[in-house]
Short mmCIF file of N, CA, C and O in Angstrom, two decimals:
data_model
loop_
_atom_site.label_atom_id
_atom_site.label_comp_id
_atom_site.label_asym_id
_atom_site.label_seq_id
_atom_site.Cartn_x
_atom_site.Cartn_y
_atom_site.Cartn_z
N UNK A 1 7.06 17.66 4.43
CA UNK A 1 6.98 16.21 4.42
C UNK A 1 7.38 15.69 5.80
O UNK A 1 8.40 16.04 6.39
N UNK A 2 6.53 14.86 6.21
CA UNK A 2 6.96 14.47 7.61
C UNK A 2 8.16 13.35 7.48
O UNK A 2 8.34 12.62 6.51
N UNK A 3 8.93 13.41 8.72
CA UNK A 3 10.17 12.93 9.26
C UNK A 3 9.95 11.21 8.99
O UNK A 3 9.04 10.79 9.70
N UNK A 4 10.55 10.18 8.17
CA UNK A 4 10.67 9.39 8.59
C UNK A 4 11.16 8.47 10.07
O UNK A 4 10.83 7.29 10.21
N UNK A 5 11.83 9.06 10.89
CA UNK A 5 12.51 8.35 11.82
C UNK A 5 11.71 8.19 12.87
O UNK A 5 12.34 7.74 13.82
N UNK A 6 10.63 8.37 13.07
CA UNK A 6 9.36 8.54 13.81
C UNK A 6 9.90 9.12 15.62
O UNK A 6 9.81 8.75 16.79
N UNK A 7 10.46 10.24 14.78
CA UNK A 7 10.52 11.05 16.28
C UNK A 7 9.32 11.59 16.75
O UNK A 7 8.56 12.16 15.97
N UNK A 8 9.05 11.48 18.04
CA UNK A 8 7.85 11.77 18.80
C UNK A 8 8.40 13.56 19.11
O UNK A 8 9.45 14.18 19.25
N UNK A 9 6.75 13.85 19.12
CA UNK A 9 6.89 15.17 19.38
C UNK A 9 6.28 15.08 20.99
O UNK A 9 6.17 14.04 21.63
N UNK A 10 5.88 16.62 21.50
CA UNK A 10 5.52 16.24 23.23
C UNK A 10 3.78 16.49 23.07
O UNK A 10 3.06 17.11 23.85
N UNK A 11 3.43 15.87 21.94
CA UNK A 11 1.89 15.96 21.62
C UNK A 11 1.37 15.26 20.93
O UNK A 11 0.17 15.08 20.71
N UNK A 12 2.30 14.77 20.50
CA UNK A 12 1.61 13.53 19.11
C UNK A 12 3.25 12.27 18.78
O UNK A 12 4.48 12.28 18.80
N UNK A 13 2.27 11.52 18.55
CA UNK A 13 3.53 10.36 18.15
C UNK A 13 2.98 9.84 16.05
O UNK A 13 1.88 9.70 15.52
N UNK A 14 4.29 9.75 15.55
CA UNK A 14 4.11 8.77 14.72
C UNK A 14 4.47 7.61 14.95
O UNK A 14 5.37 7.23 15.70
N UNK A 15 3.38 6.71 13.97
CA UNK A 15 3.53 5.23 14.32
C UNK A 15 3.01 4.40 12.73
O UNK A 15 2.87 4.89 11.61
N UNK A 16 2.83 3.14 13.17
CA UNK A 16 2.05 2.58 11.83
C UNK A 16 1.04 1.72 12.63
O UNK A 16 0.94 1.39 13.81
N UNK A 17 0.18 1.44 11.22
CA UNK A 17 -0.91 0.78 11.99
C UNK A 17 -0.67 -1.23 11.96
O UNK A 17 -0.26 -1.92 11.03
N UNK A 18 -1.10 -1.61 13.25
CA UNK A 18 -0.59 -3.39 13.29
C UNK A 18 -1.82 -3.60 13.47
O UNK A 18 -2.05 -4.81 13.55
N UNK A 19 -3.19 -2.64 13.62
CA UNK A 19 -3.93 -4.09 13.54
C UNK A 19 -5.39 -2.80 13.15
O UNK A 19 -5.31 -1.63 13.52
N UNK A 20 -6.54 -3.33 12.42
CA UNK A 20 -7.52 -1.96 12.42
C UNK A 20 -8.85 -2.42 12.24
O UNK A 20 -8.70 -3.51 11.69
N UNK A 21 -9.98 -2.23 12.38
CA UNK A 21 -11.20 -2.35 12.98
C UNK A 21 -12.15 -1.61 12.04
O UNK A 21 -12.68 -0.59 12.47
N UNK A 22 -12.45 -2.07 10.66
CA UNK A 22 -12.95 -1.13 9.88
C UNK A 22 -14.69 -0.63 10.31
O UNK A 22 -15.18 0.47 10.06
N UNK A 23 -15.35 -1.74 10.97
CA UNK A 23 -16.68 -1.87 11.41
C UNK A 23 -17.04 -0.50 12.78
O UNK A 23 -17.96 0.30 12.93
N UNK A 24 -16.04 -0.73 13.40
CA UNK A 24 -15.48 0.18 14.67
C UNK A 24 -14.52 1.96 14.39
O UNK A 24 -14.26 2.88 15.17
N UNK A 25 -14.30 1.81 13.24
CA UNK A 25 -13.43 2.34 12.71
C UNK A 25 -12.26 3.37 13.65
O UNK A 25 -12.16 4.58 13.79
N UNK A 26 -11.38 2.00 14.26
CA UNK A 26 -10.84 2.34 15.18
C UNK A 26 -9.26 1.52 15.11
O UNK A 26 -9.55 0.51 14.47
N UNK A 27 -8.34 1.47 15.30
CA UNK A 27 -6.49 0.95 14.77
C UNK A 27 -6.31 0.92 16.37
O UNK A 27 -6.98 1.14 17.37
N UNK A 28 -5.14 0.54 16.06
CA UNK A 28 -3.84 -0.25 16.93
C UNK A 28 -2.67 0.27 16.28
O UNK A 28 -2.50 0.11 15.07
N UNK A 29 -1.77 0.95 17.07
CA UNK A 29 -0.72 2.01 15.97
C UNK A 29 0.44 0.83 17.07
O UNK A 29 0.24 0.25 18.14
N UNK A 30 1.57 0.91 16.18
CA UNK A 30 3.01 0.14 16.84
C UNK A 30 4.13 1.83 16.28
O UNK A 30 4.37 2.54 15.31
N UNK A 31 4.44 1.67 17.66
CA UNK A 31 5.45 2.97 17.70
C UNK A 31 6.86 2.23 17.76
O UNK A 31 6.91 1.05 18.10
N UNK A 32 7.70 2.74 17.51
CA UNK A 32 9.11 2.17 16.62
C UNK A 32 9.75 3.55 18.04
O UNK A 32 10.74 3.27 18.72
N UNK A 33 9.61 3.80 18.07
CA UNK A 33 10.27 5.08 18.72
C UNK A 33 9.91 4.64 20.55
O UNK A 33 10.24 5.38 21.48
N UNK A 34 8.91 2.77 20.80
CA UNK A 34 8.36 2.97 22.03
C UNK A 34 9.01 1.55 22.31
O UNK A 34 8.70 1.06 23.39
N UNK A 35 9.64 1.01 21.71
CA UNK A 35 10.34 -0.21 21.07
C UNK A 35 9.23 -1.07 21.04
O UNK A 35 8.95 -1.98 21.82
N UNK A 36 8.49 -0.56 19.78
CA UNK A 36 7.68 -1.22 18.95
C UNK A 36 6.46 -1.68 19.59
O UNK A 36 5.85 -2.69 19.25
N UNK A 37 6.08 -0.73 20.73
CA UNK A 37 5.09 -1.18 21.87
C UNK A 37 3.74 -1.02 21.09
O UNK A 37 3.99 -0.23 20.18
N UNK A 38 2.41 -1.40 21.01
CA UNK A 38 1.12 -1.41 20.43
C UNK A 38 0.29 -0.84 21.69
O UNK A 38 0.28 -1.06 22.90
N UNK A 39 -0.68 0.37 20.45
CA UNK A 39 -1.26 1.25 21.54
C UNK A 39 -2.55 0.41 21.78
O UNK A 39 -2.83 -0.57 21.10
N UNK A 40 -3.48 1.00 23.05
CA UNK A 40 -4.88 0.24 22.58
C UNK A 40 -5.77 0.82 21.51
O UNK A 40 -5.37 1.83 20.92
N UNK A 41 -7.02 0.26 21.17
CA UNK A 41 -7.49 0.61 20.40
C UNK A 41 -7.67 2.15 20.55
O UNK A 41 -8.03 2.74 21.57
N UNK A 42 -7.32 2.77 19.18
CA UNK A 42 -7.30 4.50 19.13
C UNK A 42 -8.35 4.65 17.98
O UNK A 42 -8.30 3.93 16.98
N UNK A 43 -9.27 5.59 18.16
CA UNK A 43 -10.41 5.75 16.92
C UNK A 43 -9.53 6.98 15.85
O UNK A 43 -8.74 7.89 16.10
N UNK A 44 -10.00 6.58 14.86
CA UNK A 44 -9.64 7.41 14.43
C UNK A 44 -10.58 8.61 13.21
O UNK A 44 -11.64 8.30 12.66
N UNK A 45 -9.87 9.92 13.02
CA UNK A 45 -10.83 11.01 12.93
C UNK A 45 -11.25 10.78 11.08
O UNK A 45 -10.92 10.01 10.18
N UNK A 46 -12.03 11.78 11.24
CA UNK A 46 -12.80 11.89 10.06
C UNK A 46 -13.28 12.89 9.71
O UNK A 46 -13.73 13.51 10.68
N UNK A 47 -13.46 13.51 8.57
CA UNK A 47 -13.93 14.85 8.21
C UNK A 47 -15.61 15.24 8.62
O UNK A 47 -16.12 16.33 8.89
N UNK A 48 -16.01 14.31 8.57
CA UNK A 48 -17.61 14.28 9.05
C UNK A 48 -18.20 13.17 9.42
O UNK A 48 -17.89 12.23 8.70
N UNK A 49 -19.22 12.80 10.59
CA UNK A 49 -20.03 11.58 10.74
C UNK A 49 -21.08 11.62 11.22
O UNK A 49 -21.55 10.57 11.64
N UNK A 50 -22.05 13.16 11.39
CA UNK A 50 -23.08 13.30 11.52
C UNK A 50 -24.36 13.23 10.42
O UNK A 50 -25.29 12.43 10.52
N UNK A 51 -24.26 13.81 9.80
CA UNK A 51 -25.57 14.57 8.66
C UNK A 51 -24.86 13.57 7.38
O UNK A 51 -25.41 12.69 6.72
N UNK A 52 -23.57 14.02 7.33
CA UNK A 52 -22.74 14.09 6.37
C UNK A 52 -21.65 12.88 6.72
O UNK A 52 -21.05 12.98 7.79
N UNK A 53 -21.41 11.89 5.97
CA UNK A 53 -20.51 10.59 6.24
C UNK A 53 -19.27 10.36 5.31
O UNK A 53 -19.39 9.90 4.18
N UNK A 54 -18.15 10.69 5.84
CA UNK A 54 -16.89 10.20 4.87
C UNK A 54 -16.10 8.37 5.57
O UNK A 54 -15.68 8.02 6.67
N UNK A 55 -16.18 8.04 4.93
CA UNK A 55 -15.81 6.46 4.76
C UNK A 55 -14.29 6.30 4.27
O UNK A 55 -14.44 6.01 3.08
N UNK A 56 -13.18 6.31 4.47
CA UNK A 56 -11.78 5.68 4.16
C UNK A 56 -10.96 4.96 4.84
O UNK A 56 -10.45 5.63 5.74
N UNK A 57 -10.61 3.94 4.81
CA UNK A 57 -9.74 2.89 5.44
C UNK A 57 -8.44 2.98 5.63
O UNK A 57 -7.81 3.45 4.68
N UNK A 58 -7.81 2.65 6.64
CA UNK A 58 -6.72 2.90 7.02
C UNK A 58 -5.51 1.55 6.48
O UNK A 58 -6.31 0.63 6.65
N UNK A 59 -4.66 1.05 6.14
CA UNK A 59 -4.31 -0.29 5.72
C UNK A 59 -3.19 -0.56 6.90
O UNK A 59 -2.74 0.38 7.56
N UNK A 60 -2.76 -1.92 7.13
CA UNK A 60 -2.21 -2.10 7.54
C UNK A 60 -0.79 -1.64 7.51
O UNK A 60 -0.75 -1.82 6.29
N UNK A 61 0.37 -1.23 7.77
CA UNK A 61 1.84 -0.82 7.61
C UNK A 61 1.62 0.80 7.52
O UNK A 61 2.64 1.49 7.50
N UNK A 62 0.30 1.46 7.47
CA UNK A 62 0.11 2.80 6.89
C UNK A 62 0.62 3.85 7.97
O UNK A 62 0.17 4.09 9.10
N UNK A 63 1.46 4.27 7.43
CA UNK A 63 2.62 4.83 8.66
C UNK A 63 1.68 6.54 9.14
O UNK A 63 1.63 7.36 8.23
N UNK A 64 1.24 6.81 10.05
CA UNK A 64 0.14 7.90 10.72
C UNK A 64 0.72 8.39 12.11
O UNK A 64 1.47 7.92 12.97
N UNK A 65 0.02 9.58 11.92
CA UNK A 65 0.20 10.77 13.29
C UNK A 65 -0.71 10.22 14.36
O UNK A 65 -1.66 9.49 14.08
N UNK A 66 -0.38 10.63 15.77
CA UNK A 66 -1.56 10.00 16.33
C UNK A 66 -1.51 11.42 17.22
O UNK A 66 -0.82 12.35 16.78
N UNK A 67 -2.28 11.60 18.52
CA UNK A 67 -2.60 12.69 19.63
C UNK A 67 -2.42 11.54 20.62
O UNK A 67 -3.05 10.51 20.39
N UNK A 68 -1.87 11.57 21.36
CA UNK A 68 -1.55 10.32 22.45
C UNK A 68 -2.45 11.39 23.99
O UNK A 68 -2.80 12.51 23.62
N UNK A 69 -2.68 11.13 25.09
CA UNK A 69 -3.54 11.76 26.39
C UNK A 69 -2.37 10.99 27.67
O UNK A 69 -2.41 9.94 28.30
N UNK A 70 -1.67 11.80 27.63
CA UNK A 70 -1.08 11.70 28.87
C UNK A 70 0.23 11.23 28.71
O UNK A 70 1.00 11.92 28.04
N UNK A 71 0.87 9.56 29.50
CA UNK A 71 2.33 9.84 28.99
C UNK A 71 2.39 8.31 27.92
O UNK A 71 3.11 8.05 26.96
N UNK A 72 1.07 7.33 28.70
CA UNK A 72 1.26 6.38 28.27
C UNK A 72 0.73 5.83 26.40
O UNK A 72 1.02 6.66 25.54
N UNK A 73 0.21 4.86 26.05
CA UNK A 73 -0.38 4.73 25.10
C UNK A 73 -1.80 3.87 24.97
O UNK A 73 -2.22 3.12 24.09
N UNK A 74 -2.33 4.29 26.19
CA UNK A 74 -4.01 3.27 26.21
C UNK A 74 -4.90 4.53 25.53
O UNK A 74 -5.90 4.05 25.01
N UNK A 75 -4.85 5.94 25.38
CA UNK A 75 -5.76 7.06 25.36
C UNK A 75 -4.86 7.76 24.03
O UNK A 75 -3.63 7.72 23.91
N UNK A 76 -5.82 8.41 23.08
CA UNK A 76 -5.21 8.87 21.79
C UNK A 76 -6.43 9.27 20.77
O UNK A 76 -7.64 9.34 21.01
N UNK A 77 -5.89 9.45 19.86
CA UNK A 77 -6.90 9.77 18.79
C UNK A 77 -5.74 9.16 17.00
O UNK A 77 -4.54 9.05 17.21
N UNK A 78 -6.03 8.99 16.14
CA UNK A 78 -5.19 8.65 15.00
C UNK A 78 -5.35 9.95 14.04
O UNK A 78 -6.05 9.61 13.09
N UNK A 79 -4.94 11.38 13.94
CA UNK A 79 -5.21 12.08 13.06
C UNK A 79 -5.33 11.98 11.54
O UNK A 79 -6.16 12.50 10.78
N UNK A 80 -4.23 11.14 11.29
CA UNK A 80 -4.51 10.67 9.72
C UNK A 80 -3.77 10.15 8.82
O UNK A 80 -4.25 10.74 7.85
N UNK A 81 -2.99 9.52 8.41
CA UNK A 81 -2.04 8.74 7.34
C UNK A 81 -0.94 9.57 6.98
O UNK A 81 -1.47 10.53 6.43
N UNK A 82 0.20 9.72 6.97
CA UNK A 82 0.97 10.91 6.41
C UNK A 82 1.70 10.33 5.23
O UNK A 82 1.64 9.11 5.13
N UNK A 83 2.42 11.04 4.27
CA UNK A 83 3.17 11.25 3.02
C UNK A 83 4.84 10.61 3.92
O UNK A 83 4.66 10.67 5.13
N UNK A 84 5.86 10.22 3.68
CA UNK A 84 6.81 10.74 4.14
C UNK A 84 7.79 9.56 2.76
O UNK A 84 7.41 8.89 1.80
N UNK A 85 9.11 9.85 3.41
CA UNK A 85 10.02 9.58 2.33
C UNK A 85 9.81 8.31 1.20
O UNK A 85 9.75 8.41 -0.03
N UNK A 86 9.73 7.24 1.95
CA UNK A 86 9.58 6.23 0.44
C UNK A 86 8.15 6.25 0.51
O UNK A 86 7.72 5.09 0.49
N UNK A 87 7.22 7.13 0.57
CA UNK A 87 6.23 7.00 0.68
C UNK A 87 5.45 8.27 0.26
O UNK A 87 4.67 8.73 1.09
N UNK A 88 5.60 9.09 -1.31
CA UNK A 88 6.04 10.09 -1.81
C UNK A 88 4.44 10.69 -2.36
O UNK A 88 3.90 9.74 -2.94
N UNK A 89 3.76 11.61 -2.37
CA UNK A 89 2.44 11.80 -2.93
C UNK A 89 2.72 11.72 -4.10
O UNK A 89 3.78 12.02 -4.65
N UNK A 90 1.52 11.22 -4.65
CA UNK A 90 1.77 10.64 -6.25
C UNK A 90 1.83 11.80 -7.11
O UNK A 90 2.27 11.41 -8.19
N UNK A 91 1.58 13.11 -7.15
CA UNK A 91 1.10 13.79 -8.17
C UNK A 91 1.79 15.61 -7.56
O UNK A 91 2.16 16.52 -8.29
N UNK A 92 1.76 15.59 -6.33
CA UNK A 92 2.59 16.77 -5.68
C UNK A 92 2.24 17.75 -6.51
O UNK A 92 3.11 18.53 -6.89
N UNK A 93 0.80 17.88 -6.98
CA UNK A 93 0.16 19.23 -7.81
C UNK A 93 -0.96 19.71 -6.70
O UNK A 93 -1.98 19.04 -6.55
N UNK A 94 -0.72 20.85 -5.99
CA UNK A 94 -1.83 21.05 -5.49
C UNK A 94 -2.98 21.71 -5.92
O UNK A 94 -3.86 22.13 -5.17
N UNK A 95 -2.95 21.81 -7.22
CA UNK A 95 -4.11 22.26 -7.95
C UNK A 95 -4.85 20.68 -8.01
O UNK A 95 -5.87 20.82 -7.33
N UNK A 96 -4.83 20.03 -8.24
CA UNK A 96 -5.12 18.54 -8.41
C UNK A 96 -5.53 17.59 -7.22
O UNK A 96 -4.75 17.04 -6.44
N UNK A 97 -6.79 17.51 -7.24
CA UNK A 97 -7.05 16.35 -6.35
C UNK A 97 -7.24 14.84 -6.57
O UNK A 97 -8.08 14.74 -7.47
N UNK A 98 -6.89 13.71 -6.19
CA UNK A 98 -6.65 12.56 -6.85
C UNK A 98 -6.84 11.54 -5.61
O UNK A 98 -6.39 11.72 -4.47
N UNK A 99 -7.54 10.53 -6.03
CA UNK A 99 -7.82 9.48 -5.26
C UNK A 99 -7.32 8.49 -6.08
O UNK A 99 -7.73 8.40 -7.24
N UNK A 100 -6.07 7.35 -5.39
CA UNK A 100 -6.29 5.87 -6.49
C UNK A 100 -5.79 5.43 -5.84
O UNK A 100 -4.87 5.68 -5.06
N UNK A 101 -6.83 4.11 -6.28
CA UNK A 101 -7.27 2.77 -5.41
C UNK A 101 -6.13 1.79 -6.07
O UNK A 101 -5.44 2.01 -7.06
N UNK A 102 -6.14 0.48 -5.08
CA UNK A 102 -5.22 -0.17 -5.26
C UNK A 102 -5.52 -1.07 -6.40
O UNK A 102 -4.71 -1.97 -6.63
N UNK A 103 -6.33 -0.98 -6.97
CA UNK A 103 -6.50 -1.79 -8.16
C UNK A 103 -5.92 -0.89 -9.13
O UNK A 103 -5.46 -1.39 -10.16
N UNK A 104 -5.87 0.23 -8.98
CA UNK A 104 -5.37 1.21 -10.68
C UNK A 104 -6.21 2.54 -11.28
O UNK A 104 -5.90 3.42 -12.08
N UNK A 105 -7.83 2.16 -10.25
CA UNK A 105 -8.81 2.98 -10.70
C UNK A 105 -8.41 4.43 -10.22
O UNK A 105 -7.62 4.62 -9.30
N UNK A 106 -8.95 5.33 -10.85
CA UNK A 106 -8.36 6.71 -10.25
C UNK A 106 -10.17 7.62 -10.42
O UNK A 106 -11.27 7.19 -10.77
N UNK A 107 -9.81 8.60 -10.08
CA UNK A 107 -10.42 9.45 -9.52
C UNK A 107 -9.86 10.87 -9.20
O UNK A 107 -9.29 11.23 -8.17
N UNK A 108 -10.24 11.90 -10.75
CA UNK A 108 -8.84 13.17 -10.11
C UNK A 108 -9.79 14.33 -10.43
O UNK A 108 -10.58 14.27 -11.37
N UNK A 109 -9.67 15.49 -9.53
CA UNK A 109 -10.39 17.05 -10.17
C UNK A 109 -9.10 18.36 -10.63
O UNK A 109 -8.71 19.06 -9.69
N UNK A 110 -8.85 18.47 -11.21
CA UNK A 110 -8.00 19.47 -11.66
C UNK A 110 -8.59 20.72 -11.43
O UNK A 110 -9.17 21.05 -12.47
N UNK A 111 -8.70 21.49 -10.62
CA UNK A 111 -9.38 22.97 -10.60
C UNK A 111 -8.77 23.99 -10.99
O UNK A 111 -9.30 25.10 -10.93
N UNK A 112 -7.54 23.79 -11.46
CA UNK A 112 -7.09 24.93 -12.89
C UNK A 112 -7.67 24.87 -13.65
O UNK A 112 -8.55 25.72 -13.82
N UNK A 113 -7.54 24.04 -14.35
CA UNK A 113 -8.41 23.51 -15.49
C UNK A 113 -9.74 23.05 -15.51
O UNK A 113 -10.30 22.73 -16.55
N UNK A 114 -10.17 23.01 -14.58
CA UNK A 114 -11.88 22.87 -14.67
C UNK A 114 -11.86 20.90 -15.02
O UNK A 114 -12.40 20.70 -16.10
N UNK A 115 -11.67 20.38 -14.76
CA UNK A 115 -11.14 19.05 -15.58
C UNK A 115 -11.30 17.81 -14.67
O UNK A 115 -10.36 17.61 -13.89
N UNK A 116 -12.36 16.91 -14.62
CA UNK A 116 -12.02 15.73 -13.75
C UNK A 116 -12.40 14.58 -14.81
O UNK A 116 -13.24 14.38 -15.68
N UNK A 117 -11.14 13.85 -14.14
CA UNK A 117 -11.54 12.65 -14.59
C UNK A 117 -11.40 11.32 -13.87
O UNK A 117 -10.57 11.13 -12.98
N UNK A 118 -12.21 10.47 -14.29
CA UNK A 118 -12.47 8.78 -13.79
C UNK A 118 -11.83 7.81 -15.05
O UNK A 118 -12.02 7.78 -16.26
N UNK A 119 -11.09 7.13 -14.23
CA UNK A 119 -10.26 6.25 -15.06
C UNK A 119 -10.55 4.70 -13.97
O UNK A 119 -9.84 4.36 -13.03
N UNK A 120 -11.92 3.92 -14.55
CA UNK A 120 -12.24 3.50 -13.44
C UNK A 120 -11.67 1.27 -14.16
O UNK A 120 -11.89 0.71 -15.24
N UNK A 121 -11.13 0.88 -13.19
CA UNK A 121 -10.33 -0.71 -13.86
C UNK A 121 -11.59 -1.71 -13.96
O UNK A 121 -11.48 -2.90 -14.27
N UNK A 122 -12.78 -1.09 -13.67
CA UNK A 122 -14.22 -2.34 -13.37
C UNK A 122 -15.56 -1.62 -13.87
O UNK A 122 -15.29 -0.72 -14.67
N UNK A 123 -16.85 -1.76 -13.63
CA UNK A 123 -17.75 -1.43 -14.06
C UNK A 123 -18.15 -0.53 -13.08
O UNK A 123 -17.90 -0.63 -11.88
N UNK A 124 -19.16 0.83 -13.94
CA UNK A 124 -19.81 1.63 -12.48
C UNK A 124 -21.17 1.65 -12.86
O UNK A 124 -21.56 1.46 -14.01
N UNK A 125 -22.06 1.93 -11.63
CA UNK A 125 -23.26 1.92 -11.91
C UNK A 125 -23.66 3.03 -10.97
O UNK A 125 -23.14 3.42 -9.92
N UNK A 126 -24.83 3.47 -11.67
CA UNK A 126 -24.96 4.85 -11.25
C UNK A 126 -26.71 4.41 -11.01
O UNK A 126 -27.38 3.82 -11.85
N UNK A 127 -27.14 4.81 -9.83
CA UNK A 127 -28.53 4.85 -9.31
C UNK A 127 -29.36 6.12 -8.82
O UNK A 127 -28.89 6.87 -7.96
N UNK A 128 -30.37 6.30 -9.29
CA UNK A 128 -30.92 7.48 -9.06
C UNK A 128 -32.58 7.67 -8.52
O UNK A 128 -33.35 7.89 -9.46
N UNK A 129 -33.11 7.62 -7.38
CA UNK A 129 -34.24 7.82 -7.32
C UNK A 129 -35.42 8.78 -8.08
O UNK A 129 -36.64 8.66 -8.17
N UNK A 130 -34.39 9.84 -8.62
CA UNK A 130 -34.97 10.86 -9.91
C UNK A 130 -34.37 10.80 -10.99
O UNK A 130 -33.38 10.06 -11.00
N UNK A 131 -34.60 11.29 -11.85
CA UNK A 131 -34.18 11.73 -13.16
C UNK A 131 -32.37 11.94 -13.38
O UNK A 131 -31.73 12.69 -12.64
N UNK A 132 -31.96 11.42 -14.12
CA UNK A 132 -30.61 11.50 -14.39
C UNK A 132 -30.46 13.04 -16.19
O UNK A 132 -31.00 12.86 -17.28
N UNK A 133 -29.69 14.20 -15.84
CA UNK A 133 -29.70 15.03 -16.82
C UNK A 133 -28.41 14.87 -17.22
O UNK A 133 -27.56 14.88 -16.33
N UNK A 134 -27.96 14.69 -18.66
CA UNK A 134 -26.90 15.22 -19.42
C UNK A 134 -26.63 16.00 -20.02
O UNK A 134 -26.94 15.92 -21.21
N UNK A 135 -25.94 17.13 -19.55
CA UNK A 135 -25.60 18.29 -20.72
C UNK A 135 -24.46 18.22 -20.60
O UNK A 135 -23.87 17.80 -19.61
N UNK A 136 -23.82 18.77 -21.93
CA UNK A 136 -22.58 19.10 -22.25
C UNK A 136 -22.38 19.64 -23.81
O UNK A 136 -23.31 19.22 -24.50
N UNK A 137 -21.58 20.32 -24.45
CA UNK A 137 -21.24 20.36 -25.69
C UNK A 137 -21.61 19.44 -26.61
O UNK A 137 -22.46 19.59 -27.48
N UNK A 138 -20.71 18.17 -26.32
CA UNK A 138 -20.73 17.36 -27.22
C UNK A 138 -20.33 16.36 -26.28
O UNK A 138 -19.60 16.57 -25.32
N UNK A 139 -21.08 14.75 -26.76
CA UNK A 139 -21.10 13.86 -26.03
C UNK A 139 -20.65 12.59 -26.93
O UNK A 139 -21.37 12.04 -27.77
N UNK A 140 -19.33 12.22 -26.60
CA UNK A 140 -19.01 11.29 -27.35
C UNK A 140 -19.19 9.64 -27.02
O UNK A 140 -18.61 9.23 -26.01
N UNK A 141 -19.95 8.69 -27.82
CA UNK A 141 -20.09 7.45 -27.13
C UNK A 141 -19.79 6.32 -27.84
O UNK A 141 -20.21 6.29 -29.00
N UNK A 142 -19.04 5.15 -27.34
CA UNK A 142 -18.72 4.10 -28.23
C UNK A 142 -18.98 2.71 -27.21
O UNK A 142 -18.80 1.57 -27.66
#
């Protein structure tokens, strides 16, 4: 679990984010450890954005690692949001993967158990240019 006290390492700083650019998808981190100095805009990474596109937002106060380039803070990269003390992973099963949104909706795969489920707070709609198939055992509907 990473360090709350946002000690800088000699390669990366933690910080939180004060200001973020979802269109650009690029933040403004405030380092507490720089007396609270704001970096320039730093992009930040993503698992894929060629072929293949992952989309997640960063929120404001969201306390993150960054890669800083040199000594100052105009050049960087934002590696990614971290876990740390009052700020605890919800479920600390690593068999279990889990997404939930700030409304309540969830989103989890259990791969012990073979097991996912959607526990969604609004309506979903599902679109398909082909054919939609259901199999399963048994399909219960109300």
């Amino acid at each position: 679990m990473a360090k709350e006290n946002n000690e800088a390492s000699s390669f990366g700083r933690f910080g939180y984010v004060s200001d973020y650019d979802p269109k650009r998808y690029m933040a403004r981190i405030q380092f507490p450890d720089k007396d609270n100095l704001v970096s320039s805009w730093l992009p930040v990474t993503v698992p894929n954005s060629k072929k293949n596109h992952d989309e997640f937002h960063l929120d404001i106060g969201e306390h993150v690692f960054c890669v800083m380039l040199g000594n100052g803070l105009e050049a960087g990269v934002v590696l990614g949001a971290i876990y740390d003390d009052t700020n605890k992973p919800p479920l600390g099963d690593a068999d279990v993967r889990k997404v939930t949104f700030d409304d309540g909706t969830e989103v989890s795969y259990d791969r012990k158990n073979s097991k996912m489920n959607i526990n969604c707070k609004g309506d979903i709609e599902i679109h398909a240019d082909g054919n939609i198939k259901i199999t399963a055992n048994r399909i219960d509907l109300n």
